[in-house]
Coordinates of C-alpha atoms in Angstrom, one line a residue:
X1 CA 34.2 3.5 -33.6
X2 CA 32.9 3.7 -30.0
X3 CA 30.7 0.8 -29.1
X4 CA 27.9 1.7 -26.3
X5 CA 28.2 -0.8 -23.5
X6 CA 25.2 -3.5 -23.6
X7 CA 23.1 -4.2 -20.4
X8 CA 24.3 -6.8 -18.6
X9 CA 22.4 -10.8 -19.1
X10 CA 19.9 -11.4 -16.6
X11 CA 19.3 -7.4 -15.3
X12 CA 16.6 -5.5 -16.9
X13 CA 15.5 -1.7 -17.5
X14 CA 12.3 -1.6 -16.2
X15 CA 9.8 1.2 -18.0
X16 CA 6.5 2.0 -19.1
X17 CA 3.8 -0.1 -18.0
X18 CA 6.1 -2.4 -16.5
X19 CA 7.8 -0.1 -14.7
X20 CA 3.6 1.3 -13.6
X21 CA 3.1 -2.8 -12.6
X22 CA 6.0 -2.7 -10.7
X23 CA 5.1 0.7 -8.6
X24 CA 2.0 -0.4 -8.2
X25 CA 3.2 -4.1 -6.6
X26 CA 5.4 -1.9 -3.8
X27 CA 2.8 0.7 -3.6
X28 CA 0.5 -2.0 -2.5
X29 CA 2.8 -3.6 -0.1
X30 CA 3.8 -0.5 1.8
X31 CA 0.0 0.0 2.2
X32 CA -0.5 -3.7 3.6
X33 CA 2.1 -4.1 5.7
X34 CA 1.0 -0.9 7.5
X35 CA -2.3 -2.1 8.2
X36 CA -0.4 -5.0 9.9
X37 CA 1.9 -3.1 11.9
X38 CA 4.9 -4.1 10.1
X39 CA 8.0 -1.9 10.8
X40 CA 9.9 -0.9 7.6
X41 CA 13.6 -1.5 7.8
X42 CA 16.3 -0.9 5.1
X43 CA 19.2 -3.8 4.7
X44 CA 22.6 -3.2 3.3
X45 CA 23.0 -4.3 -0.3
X46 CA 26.1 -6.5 0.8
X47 CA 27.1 -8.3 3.9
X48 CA 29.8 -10.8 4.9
X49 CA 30.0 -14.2 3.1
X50 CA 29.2 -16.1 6.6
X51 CA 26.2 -14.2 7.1
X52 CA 25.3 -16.2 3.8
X53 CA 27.1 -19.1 3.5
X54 CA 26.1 -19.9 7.7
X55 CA 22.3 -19.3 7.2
X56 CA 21.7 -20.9 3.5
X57 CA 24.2 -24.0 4.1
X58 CA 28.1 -24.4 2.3
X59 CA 26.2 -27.1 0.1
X60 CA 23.4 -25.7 -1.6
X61 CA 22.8 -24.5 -4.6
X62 CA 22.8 -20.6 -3.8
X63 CA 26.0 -20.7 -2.3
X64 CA 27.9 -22.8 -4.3
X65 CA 26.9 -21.9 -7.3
X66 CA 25.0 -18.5 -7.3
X67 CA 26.4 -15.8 -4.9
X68 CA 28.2 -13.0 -6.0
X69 CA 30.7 -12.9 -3.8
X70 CA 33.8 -10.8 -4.0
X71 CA 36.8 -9.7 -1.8
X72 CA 37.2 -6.0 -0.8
X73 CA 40.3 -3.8 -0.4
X74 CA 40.7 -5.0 2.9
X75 CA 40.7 -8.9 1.9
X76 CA 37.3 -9.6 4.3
X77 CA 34.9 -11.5 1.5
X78 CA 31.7 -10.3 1.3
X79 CA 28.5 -11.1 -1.3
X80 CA 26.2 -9.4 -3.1
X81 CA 22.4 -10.5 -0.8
X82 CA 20.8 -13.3 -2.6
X83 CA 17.7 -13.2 -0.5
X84 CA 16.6 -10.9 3.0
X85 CA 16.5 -13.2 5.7
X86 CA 19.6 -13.9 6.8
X87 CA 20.6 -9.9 7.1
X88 CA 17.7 -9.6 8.7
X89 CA 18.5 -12.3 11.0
X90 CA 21.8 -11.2 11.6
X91 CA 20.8 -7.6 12.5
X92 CA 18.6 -9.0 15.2
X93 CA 21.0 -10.4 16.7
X94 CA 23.7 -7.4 16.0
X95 CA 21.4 -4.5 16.4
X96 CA 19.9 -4.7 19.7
X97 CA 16.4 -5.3 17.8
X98 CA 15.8 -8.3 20.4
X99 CA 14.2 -5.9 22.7
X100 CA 11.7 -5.2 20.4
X101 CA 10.6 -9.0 20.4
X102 CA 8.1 -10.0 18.7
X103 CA 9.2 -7.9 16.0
X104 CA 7.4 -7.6 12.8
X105 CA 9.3 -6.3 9.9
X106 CA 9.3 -5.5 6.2
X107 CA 11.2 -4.6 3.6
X108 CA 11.7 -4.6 -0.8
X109 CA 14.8 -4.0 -2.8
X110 CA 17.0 -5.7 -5.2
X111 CA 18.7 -8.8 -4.9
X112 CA 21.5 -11.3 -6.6
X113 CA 21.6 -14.4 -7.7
X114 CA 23.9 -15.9 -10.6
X115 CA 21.7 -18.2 -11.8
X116 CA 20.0 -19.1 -16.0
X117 CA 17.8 -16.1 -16.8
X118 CA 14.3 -16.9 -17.2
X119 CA 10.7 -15.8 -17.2
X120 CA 10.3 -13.3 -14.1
X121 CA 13.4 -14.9 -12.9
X122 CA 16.2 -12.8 -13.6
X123 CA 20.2 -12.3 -11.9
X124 CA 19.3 -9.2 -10.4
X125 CA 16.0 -9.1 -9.2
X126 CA 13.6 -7.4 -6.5
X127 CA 11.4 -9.2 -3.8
X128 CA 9.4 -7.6 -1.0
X129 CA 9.6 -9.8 2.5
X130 CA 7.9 -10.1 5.8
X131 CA 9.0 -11.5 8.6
X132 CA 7.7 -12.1 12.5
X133 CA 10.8 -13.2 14.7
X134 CA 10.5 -13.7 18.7
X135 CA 6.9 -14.9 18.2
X136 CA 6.6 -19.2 18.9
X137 CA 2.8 -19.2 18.9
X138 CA 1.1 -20.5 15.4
X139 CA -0.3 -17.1 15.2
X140 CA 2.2 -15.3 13.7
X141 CA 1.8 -17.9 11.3
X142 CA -1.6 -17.5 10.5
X143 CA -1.1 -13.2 10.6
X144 CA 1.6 -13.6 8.0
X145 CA -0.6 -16.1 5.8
X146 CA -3.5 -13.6 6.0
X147 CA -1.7 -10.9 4.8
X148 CA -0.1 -12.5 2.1
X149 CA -3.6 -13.8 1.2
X150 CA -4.7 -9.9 1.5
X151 CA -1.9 -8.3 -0.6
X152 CA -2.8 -10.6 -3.5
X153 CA -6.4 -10.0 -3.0
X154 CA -5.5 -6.1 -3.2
X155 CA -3.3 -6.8 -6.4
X156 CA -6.2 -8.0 -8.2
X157 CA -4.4 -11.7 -9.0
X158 CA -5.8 -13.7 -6.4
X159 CA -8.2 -15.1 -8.9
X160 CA -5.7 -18.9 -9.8
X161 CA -3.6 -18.4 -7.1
X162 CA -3.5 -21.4 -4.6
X163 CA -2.0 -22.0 -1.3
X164 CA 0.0 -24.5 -1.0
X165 CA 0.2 -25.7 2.9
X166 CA 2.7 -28.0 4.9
X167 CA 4.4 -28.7 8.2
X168 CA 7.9 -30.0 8.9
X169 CA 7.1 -30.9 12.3
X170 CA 9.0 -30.3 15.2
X171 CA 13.2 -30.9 15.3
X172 CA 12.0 -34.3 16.3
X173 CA 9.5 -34.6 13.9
X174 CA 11.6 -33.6 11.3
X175 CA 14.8 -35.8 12.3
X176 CA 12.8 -38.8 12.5
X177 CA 11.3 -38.2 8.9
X178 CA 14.9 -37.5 7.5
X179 CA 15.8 -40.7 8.8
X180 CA 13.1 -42.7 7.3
X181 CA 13.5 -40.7 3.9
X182 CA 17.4 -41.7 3.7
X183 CA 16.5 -45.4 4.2
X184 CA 13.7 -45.7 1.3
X185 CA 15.5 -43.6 -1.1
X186 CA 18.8 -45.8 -0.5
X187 CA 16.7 -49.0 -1.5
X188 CA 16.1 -47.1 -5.4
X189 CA 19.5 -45.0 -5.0
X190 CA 20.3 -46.7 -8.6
X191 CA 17.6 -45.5 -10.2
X192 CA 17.0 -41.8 -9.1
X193 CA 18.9 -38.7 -10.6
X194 CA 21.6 -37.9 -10.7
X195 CA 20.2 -34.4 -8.7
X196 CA 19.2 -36.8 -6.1
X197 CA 21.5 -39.0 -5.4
X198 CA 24.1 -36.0 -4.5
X199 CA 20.9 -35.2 -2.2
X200 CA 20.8 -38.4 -0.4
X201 CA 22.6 -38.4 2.6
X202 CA 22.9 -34.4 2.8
X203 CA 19.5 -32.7 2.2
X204 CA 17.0 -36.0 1.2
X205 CA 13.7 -33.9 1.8
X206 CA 14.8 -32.0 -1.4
X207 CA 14.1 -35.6 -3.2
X208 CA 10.4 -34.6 -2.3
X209 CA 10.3 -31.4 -4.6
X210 CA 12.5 -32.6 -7.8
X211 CA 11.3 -32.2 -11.0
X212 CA 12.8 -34.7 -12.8
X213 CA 10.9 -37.1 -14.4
X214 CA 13.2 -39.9 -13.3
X215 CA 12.3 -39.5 -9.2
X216 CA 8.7 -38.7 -9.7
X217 CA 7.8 -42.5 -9.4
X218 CA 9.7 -42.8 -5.8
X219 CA 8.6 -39.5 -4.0
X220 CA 5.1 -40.5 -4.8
X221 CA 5.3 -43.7 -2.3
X222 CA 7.9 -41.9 -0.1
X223 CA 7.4 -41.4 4.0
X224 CA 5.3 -38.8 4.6
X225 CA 5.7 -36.2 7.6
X226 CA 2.5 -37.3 9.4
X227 CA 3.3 -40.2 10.2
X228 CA 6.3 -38.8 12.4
X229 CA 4.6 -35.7 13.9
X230 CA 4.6 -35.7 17.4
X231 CA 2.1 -34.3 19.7
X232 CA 3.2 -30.7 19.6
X233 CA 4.0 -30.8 16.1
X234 CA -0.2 -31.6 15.3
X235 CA -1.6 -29.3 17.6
X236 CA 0.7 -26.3 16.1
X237 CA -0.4 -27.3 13.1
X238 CA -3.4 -28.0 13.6
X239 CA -3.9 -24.0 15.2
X240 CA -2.3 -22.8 11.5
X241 CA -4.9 -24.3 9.6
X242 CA -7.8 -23.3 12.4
X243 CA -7.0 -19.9 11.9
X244 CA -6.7 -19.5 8.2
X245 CA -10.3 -21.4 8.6
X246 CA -11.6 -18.4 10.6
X247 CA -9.7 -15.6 8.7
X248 CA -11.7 -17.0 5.4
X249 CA -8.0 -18.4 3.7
X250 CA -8.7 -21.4 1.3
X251 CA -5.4 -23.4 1.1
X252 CA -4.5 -26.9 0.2
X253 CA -2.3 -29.3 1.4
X254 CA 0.9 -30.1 -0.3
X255 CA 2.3 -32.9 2.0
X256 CA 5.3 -32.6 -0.9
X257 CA 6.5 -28.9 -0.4
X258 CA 9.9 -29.0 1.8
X259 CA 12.6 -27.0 3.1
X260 CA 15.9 -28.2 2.6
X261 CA 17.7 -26.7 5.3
X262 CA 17.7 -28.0 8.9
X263 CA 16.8 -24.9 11.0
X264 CA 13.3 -24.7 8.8
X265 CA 10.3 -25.8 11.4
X266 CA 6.9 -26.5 11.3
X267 CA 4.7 -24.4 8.8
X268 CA 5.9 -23.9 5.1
X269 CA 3.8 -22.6 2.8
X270 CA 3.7 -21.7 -1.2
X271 CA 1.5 -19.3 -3.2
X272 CA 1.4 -20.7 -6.2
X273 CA -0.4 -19.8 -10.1
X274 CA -0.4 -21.6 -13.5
X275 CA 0.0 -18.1 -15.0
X276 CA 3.8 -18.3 -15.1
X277 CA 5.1 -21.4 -16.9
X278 CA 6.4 -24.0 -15.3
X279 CA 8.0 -21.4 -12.4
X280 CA 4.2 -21.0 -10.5
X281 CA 5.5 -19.6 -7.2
X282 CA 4.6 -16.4 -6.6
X283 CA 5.3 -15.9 -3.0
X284 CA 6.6 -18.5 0.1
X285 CA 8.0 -18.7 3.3
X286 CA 7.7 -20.7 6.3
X287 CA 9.1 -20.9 10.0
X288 CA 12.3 -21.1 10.4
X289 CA 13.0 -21.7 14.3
X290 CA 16.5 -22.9 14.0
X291 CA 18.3 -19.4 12.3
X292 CA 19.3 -18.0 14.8
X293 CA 21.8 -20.5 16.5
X294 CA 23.2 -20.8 12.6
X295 CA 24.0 -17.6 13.0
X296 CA 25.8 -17.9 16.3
X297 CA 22.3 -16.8 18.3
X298 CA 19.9 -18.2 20.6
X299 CA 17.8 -20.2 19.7
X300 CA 14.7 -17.6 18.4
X301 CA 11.4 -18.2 16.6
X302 CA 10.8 -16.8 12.9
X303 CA 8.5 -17.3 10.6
X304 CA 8.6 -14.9 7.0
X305 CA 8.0 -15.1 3.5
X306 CA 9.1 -13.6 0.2
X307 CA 7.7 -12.7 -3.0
X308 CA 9.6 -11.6 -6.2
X309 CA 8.3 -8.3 -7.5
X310 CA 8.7 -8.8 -11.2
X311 CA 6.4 -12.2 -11.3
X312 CA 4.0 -10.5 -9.2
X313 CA 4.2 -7.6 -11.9
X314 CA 3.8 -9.8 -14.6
X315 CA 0.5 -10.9 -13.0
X316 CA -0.3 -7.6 -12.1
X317 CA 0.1 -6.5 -16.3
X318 CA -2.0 -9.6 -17.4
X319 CA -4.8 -8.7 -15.3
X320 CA -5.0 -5.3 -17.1
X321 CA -4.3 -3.3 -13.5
X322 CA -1.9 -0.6 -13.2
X323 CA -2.0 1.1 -16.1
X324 CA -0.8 4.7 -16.0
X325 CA -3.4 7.1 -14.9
X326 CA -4.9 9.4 -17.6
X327 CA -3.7 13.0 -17.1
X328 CA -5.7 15.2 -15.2
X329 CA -5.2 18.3 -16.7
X330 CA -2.9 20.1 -19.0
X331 CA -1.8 24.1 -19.4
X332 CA -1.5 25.1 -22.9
X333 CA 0.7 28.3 -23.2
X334 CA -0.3 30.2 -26.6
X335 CA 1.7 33.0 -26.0
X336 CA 4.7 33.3 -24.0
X337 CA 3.9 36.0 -22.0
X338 CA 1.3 34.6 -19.9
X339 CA 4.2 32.0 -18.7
X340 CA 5.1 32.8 -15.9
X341 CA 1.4 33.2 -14.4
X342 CA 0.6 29.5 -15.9
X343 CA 3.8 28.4 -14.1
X344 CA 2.0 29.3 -10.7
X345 CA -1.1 27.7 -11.9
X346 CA 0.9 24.5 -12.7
X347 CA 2.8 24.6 -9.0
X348 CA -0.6 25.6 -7.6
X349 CA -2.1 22.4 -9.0
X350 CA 0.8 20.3 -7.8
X351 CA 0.9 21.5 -4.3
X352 CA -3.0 20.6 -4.0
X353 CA -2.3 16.7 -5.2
X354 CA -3.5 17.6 -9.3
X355 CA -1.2 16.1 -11.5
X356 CA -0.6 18.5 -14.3
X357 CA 1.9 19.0 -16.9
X358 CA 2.2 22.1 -19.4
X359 CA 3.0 22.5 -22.8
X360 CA 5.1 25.8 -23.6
X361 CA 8.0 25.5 -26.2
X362 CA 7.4 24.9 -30.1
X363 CA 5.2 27.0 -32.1
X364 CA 3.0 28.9 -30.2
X365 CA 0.3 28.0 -32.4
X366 CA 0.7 24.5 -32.0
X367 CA 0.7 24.3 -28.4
X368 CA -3.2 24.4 -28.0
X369 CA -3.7 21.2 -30.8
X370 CA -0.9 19.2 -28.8
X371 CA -2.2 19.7 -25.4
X372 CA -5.7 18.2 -26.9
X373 CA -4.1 15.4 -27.6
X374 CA -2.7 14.3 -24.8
X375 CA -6.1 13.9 -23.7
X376 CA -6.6 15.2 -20.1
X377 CA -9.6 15.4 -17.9
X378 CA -9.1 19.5 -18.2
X379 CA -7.4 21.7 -20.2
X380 CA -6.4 25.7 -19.4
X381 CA -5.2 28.0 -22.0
X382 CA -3.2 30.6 -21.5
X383 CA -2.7 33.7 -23.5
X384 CA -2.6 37.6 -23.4
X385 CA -5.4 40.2 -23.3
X386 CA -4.9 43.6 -22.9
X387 CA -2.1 43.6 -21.5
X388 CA -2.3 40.8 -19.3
X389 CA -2.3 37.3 -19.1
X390 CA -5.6 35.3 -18.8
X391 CA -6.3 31.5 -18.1
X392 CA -8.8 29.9 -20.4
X393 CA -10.8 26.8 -18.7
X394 CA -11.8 25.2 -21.8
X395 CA -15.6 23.8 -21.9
X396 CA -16.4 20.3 -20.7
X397 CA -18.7 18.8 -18.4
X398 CA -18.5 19.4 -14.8
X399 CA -16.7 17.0 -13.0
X400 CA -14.9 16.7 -9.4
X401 CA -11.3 17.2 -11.4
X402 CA -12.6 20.7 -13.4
X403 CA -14.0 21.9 -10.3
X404 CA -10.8 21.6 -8.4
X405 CA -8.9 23.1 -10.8
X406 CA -10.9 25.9 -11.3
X407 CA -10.7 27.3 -7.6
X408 CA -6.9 26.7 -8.0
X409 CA -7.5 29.3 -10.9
X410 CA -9.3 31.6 -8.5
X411 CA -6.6 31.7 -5.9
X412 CA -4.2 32.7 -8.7
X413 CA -3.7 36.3 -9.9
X414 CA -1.9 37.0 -13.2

C-alpha cells in the first residue's frame, strides 16, 4: 500500500485563522513601510555559501551548525538564506544600489535554519526586515526604532511588548570592552559553561546573553560597555535615545543585550514580550557598520532589523485580531436558469471591491437555506419569472453594504 509522504519536521502548513494572522502581519508591513519610504526589494532564495559564511562568521552557531547548504551541478556551494541581511548586503555592493545611498529597503519571505523546532521557531520560517544602509547619523536609527514601534502599535500587540536598548560603542569602544571581558571571565574560566568557555577567547560578549544557570552569577558583575565608550560613542548614543524621547518610544536599557559579531556597532536593540515562553523576542536589529568590508566592500553604515512572522502571528491570534472578515454578501441561485445573469451580478460585485461568493450546485431547493447560513451582510436570490431571470434582494436593514449592492443590481440587466 502507498504511503502519503509526511510534512517535513520543523515546516508547517499555514491555514485558517493562522494563515488570516499571518496576512494580516505582511499586510500591515507593506502598509508601514510605505509610509516610511521604504523600497520593496525581492532576494533570491539561495546564494553562495561566502555570502553566508563571510557575513555571520565560520564559528557561530548558524553556520556551523544550521545552514542548509548544498552543492549544485556545477560544484559552486551554495545555502539555503538563513536570515536577509547579508544578501541584501551583498547586492549593494553587486547591484549598483550604492548610488541610491541612503537606501531604505524592505522585504518578507521564507527563510532556513536547521535548528530544534520550537514554539514560533520553526526550520523554515518567514521574517519581514528593514534595513537603512549609507546612512551614519543616529537617525536612521531612531526612524527604524519608530517604525518598528509603529508596526506593533498597528498590530494591536504593543500592549507587554518592551524595548530593549543598548550600544556597543564605537570599534574602539567595543575592542577595549572585549578586552576587559576576556580578562574577567578568564579569572572564573573553571567555573562557567561549558557554552562559554568555547566563547571565551572567540566571541566573549556572547557570555553576556547566556542562559545557563551556571554563568548568570559572573555576567552580573562583568565590565560593562559604559565604562569604555568614548566620546563619539556617548554622543551617538545619546542622539538614539533623544530621539525616541521626542518620537514618544518608551524603551529600557538592557546594558546585557550583545552582538556577537565584530562588524555590529553602536545601537542594538530588542523587542521583547512575555507572551511567548521563554523565546520573548519578537523583533531586533541593530547597526552593523562593519558588513560591508566582510563582504569584500567599503566600509558602509547599516543599521536594520528583523522580525519573525509566525511569533508576530501568534501575538496577533491571541489578541483576537485578524479574524476572517464576515461575508458581505451571498447569490443564491434557485433555479438554474437565472445563472448566467447572477454570474454578472457576482463579477459585477467583484470588480466594485464587494466580496461575494454564490451558491449554485445541489438541490435547487436547498440553495436558498445554505446561503442563509453562511451568514452574510446581504443576500440576492435568483430565480425565473416569466420567462426571465429576476434578482431577489432579500429584506434587511439598510446598511452601506445593501446599498452598494443594490445599484450593482441596477446596472445589471438579465
Amino acid at each position: 500500500m502507498n504511503t502519503t509522504p509526511q510534512a517535513i519536521r520543523g515546516t508547517q502548513d499555514i491555514f485558517g485563522a493562522e494563515a488570516e494572522a499571518f496576512a494580516h502581519v505582511v499586510e500591515t508591513f507593506e502598509r508601514v513601510r510605505r509610509l516610511y519610504r521604504f523600497r520593496r526589494v525581492e532576494m533570491p532564495v539561495f546564494e553562495k555559501t561566502a555570502v553566508f559564511s563571510r557575513s555571520l562568521g565560520e564559528t557561530t552557531d548558524v553556520v556551523s551548525k544550521e545552514m542548509y547548504s548544498f552543492e549544485d551541478r556545477g560544484g559552486e556551494s551554495l545555502t539555503l538564506r538563513p536570515e536577509f541581511t547579508a544578501g541584501i548586503a551583498r547586492a549593494y555592493l553587486t547591484d549598483g544600489w550604492k548610488q541610491y545611498a541612503p537606501l531604505k529597503v524592505a522585504t518578507h519571505g521564507p527563510l532556513f535554519r536547521y535548528e530544534r523546532p520550537q514554539k514560533g521557531r520553526y526550520r523554515q520560517f518567514h521574517q519581514i526586515d528593514a534595513e537603512v544602509i549609507g546612512a551614519a547619523e543616529p537617525l536612521a536609527d531612531v526612524e527604524l526604532l519608530v517604525m518598528a514601534d509603529q508596526l506593533l502599535k498597528e498590530l494591536g500587540i504593543a500592549q507587554g511588548v518592551t524595548l530593549q536598548l543598548n550600544t556597543l560603542g564605537d570599534a574602539d569602544s567595543r575592542e577595549a570592552w572585549r578586552a576587559a571581558l576576556v580578562e574577567y571571565f578568564r579569572d572564573h574560566r573553571a567555573s562557567l559553561s561549558e557554552d562559554s568557555q568555547d566563547r571565551l577567547e572567540r566571541n566573549p560578549l556572547r557570555i553576556l546573553d547566556s542562559k545557563d544557570p551556571r554563568d548568570k552569577p559572573f555576567t552580573a558583575d562583568a565590565p560593562r560597555i559604559d565604562d569604555f565608550l568614548s566620546g563619539a560613542a556617548q554622543d551617538f548614543f545619546g542622539a538614539v535615545t533623544q530621539g525616541l524621547a521626542a518620537a514618544a518610544v518608551d524603551f529600557v536599557r538592557a546594558p546585557a543585550l550583545v552582538r556577537g559579531l565584530d562588524y555590529y556597532r553602536h545601537t542594538a536593540f530588542e523587542f521583547v514580550t512575555d507572551r511567548l515562553g521563554a523565546q520573548g523576542t519578537v523583533l531586533g536589529g541593530g547597526r552593523y557598520d562593519g558588513l560591508m568590508v566582510a563582504l569584500g566592500g567599503p566600509e558602509t553604515p547599516a543599521v536594520g532589523w528583523a522580525a519573525g512572522i509566525e511569533r508576530l502571528a501568534m501575538l496577533v491570534a491571541d489578541a483576537g485580531g485578524a479574524a476572517e472578515a464576515p461575508l458581505t454578501a451571498i447569490l443564491a441561485v434557485e433555479d438554474d436558469g437565472a445563472l448566467g445573469f447572477a454570474v454578472r451580478v457576482l463579477t459585477a460585485l467583484r470588480h466594485q471591491g464587494i466580496d461575494a461568493e454564490m451558491i449554485a450546485t445541489g438541490s435547487p431547493r436547498k440553495r436558498f437555506d445554505k446561503a442563509v447560513k453562511l451568514g452574510a451582510r446581504v443576500l440576492v436570490s435568483f430565480g425565473m419569472k416569466d420567462g426571465a431571470p429576476t434578482a431577489n434582494l432579500r429584506a434587511g436593514e439598510t446598511t452601506a453594504e445593501r446599498l452598494a449592492v443594490e445599484q450593482v443590481l441596477v446596472t445589471i440587466q438579465p
